[in-house]
mmCIF file of C-alpha atoms (C1' of nucleotides) in Angstrom:
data_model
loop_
_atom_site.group_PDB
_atom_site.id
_atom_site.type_symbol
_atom_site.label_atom_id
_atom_site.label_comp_id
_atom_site.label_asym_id
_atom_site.label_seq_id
_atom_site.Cartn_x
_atom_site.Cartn_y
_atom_site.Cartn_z
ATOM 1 C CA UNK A 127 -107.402 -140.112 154.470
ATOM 2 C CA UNK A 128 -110.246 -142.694 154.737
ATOM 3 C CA UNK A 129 -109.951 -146.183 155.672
ATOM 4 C CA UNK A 130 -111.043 -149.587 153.955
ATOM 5 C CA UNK A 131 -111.495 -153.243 154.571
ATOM 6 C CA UNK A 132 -110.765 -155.977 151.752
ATOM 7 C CA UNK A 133 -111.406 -159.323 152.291
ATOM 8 C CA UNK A 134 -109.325 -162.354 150.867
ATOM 9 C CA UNK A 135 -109.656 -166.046 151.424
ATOM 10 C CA UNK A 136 -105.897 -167.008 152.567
ATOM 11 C CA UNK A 137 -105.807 -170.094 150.616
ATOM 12 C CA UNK A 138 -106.681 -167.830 147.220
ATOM 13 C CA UNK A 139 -104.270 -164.636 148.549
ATOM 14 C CA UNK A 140 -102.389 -164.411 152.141
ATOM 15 C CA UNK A 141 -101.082 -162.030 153.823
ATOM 16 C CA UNK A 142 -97.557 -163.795 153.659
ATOM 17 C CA UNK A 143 -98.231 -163.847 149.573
ATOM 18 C CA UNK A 144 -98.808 -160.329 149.908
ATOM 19 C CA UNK A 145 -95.532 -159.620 151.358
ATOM 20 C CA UNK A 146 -93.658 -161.540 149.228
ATOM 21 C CA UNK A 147 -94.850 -159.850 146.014
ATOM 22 C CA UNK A 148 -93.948 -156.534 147.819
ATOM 23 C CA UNK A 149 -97.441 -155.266 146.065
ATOM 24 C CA UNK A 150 -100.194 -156.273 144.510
ATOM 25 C CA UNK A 151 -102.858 -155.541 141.960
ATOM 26 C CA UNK A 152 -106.672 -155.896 143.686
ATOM 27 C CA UNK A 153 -108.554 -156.893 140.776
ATOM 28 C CA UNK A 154 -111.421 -159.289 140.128
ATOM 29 C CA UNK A 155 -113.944 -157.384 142.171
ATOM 30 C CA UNK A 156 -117.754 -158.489 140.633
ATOM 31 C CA UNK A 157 -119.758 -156.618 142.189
ATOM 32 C CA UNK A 158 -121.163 -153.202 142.050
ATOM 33 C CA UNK A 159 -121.160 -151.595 145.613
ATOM 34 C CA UNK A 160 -117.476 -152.813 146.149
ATOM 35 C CA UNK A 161 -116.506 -151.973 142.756
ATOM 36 C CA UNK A 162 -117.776 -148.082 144.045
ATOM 37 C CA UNK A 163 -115.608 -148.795 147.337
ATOM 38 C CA UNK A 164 -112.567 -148.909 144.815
ATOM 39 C CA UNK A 165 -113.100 -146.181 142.586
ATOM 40 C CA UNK A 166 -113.298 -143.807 146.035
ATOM 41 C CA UNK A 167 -110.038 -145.202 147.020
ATOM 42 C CA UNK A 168 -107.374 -142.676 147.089
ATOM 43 C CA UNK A 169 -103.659 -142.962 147.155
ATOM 44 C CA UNK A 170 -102.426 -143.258 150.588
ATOM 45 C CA UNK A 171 -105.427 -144.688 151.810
ATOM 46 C CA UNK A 172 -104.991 -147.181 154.483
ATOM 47 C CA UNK A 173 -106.978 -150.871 154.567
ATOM 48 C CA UNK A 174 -107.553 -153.842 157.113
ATOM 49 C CA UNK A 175 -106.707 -157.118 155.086
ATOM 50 C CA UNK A 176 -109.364 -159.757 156.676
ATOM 51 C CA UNK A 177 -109.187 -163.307 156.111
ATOM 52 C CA UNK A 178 -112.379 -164.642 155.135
ATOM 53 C CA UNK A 179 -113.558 -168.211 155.126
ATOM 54 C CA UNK A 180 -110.873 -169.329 157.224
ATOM 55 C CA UNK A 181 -109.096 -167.281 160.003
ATOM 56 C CA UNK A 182 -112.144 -164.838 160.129
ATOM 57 C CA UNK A 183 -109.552 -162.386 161.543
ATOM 58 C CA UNK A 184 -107.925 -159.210 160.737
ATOM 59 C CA UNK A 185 -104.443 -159.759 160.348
ATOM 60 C CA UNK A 186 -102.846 -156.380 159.069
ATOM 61 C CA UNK A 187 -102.736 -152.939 157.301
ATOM 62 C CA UNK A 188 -102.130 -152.244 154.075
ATOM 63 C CA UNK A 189 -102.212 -148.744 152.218
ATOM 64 C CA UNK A 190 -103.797 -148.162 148.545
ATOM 65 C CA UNK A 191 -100.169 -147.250 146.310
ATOM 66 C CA UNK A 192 -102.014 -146.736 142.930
ATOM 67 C CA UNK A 193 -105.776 -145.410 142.825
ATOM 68 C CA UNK A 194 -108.428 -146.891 140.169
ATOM 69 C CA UNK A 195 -107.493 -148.067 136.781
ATOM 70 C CA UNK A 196 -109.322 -150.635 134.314
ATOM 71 C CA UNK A 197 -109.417 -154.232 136.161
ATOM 72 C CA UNK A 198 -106.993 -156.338 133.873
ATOM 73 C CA UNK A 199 -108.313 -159.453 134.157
ATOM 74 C CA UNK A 200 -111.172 -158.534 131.969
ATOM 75 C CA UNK A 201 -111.936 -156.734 128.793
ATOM 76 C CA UNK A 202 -115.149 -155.793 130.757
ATOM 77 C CA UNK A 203 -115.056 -151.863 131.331
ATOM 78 C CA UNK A 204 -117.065 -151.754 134.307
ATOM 79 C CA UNK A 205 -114.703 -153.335 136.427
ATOM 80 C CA UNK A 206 -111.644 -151.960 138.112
ATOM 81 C CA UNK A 207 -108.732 -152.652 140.413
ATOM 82 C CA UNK A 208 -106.446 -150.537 142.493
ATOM 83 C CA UNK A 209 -102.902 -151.363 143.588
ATOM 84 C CA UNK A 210 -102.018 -152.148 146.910
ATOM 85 C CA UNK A 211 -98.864 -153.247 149.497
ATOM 86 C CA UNK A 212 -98.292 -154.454 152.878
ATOM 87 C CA UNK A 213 -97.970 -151.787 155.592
ATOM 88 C CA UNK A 214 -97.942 -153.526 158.993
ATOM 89 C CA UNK A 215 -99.164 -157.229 160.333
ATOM 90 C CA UNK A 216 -101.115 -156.993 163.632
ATOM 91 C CA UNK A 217 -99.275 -159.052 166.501
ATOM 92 C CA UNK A 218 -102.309 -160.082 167.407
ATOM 93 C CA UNK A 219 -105.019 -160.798 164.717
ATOM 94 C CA UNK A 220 -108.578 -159.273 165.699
ATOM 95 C CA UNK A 221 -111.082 -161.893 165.099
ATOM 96 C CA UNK A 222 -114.836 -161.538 163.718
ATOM 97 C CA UNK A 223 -115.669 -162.516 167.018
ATOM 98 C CA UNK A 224 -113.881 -160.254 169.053
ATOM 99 C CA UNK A 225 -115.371 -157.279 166.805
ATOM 100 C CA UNK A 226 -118.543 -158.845 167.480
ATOM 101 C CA UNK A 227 -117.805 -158.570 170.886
ATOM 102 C CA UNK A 228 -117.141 -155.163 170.983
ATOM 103 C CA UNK A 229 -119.608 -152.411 171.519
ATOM 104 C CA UNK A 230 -118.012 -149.592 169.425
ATOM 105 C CA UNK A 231 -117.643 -152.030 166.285
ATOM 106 C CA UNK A 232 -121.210 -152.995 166.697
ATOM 107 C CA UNK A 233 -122.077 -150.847 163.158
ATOM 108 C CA UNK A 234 -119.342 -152.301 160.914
ATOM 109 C CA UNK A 235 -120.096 -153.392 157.697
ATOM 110 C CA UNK A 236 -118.148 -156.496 158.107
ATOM 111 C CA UNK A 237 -121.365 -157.166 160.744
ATOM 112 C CA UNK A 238 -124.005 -156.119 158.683
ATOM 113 C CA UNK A 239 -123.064 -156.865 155.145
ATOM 114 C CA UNK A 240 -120.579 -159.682 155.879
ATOM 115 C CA UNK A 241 -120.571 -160.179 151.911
ATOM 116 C CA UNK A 242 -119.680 -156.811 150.400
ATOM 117 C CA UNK A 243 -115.975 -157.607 150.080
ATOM 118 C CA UNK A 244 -114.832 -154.034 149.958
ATOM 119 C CA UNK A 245 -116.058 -152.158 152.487
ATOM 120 C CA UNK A 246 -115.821 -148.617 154.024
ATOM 121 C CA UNK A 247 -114.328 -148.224 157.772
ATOM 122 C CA UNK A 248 -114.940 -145.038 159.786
ATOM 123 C CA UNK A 249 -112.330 -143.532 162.008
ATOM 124 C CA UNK A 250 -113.485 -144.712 165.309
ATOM 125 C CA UNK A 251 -113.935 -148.014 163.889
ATOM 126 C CA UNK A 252 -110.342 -147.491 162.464
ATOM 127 C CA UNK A 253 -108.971 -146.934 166.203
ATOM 128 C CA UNK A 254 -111.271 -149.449 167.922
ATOM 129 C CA UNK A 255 -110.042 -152.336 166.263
ATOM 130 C CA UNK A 256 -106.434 -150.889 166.242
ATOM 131 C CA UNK A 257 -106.964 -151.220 169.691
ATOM 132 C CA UNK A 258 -107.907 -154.729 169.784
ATOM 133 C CA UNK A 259 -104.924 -155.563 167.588
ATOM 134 C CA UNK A 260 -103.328 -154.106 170.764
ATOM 135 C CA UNK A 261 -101.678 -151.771 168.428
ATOM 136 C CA UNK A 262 -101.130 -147.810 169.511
ATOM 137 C "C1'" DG B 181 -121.423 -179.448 154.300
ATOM 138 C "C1'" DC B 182 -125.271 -176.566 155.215
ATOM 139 C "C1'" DC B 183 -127.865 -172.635 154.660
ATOM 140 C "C1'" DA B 184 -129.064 -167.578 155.165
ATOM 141 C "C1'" DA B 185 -128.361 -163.413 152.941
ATOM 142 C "C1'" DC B 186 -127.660 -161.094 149.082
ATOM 143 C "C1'" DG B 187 -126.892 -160.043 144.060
ATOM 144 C "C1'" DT B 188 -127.904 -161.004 139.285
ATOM 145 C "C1'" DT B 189 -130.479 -162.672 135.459
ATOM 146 C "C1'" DG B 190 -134.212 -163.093 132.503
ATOM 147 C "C1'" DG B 191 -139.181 -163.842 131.412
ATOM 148 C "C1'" DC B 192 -143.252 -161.420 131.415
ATOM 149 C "C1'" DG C 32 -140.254 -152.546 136.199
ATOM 150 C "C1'" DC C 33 -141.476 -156.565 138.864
ATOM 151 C "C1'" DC C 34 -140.218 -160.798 140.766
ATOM 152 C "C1'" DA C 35 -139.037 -165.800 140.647
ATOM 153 C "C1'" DA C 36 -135.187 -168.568 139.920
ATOM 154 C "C1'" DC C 37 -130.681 -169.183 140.345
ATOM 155 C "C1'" DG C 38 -125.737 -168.502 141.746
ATOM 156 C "C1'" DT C 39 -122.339 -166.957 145.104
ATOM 157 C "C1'" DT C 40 -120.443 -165.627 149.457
ATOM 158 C "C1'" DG C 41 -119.161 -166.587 153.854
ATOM 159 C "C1'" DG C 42 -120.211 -167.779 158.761
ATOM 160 C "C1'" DC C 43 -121.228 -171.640 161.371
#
DNA sequence: GCCAACGTTGGC
DNA sequence: GCCAACGTTGGC
């Protein structure tokens, strides 16, 4: 299983929204190098949902339910979207700041390409910030 | 609201 | 195929 961060400005999608919808379709990725991030998204696969623009935080998990299929909100072919739903919300966010902070998290992509808003997360990034959420 | 970083577009 | 101009993202 591999593990993913998506990004999503809380007034455009929350996590609450998510929750409420049950599930959601992840479409209207533009760009290239997250569009790839999706396609190698596989069913089961477990993401970070990080608030961007405001909050700056982590504030859950949520797990890909339905793996790559044409984005439907445009006739363009390139694009795609997968499907995904709420697995867990952290009891305590983990803020950009506090992965900044930490040593282990000092490779993430969330650092070093802040705007690629589909990103890849290795395991011990996985458990490191797991571990900041104060979460097992 | 500003601006740095990055991606895309289009002229040559 | 290069690169300048422009647009967008996202942290501050």
């Amino acid at each position: 299983m591999a593990y993913w961060l998506v990004k999503s400005e809380p007034a455009v999608y929350s996590w609450d929204h998510l929750v409420k919808e049950g599930n959601t379709c992840w479409s209207g990725v533009r760009n290239y190098a997250a569009r790839n991030n999706l396609m190698n998204m596989k069913k089961g696969d477990a993401l970070f949902f990080y608030y961007s623009n405001e909050g700056l935080e982590i504030v859950g998990i949520a797990k890909v339910i339905k793996e790559y299929y044409p984005d439907p909100t445009t006739e363009d072919k390139r694009w795609v979207a997968v499907d995904i739903e709420p697995v867990q919300k952290f009891k305590k966010p983990v803020t950009l700041s506090m992965i900044k902070g930490d040593n282990q998290l000092s490779e993430m992509v969330l650092i070093n390409n802040s705007r690629l808003s589909v990103q890849p997360v290795n395991r011990k990034e996985w458990i490191a910030v797991l571990k900041l959420a104060g979460e097992k």
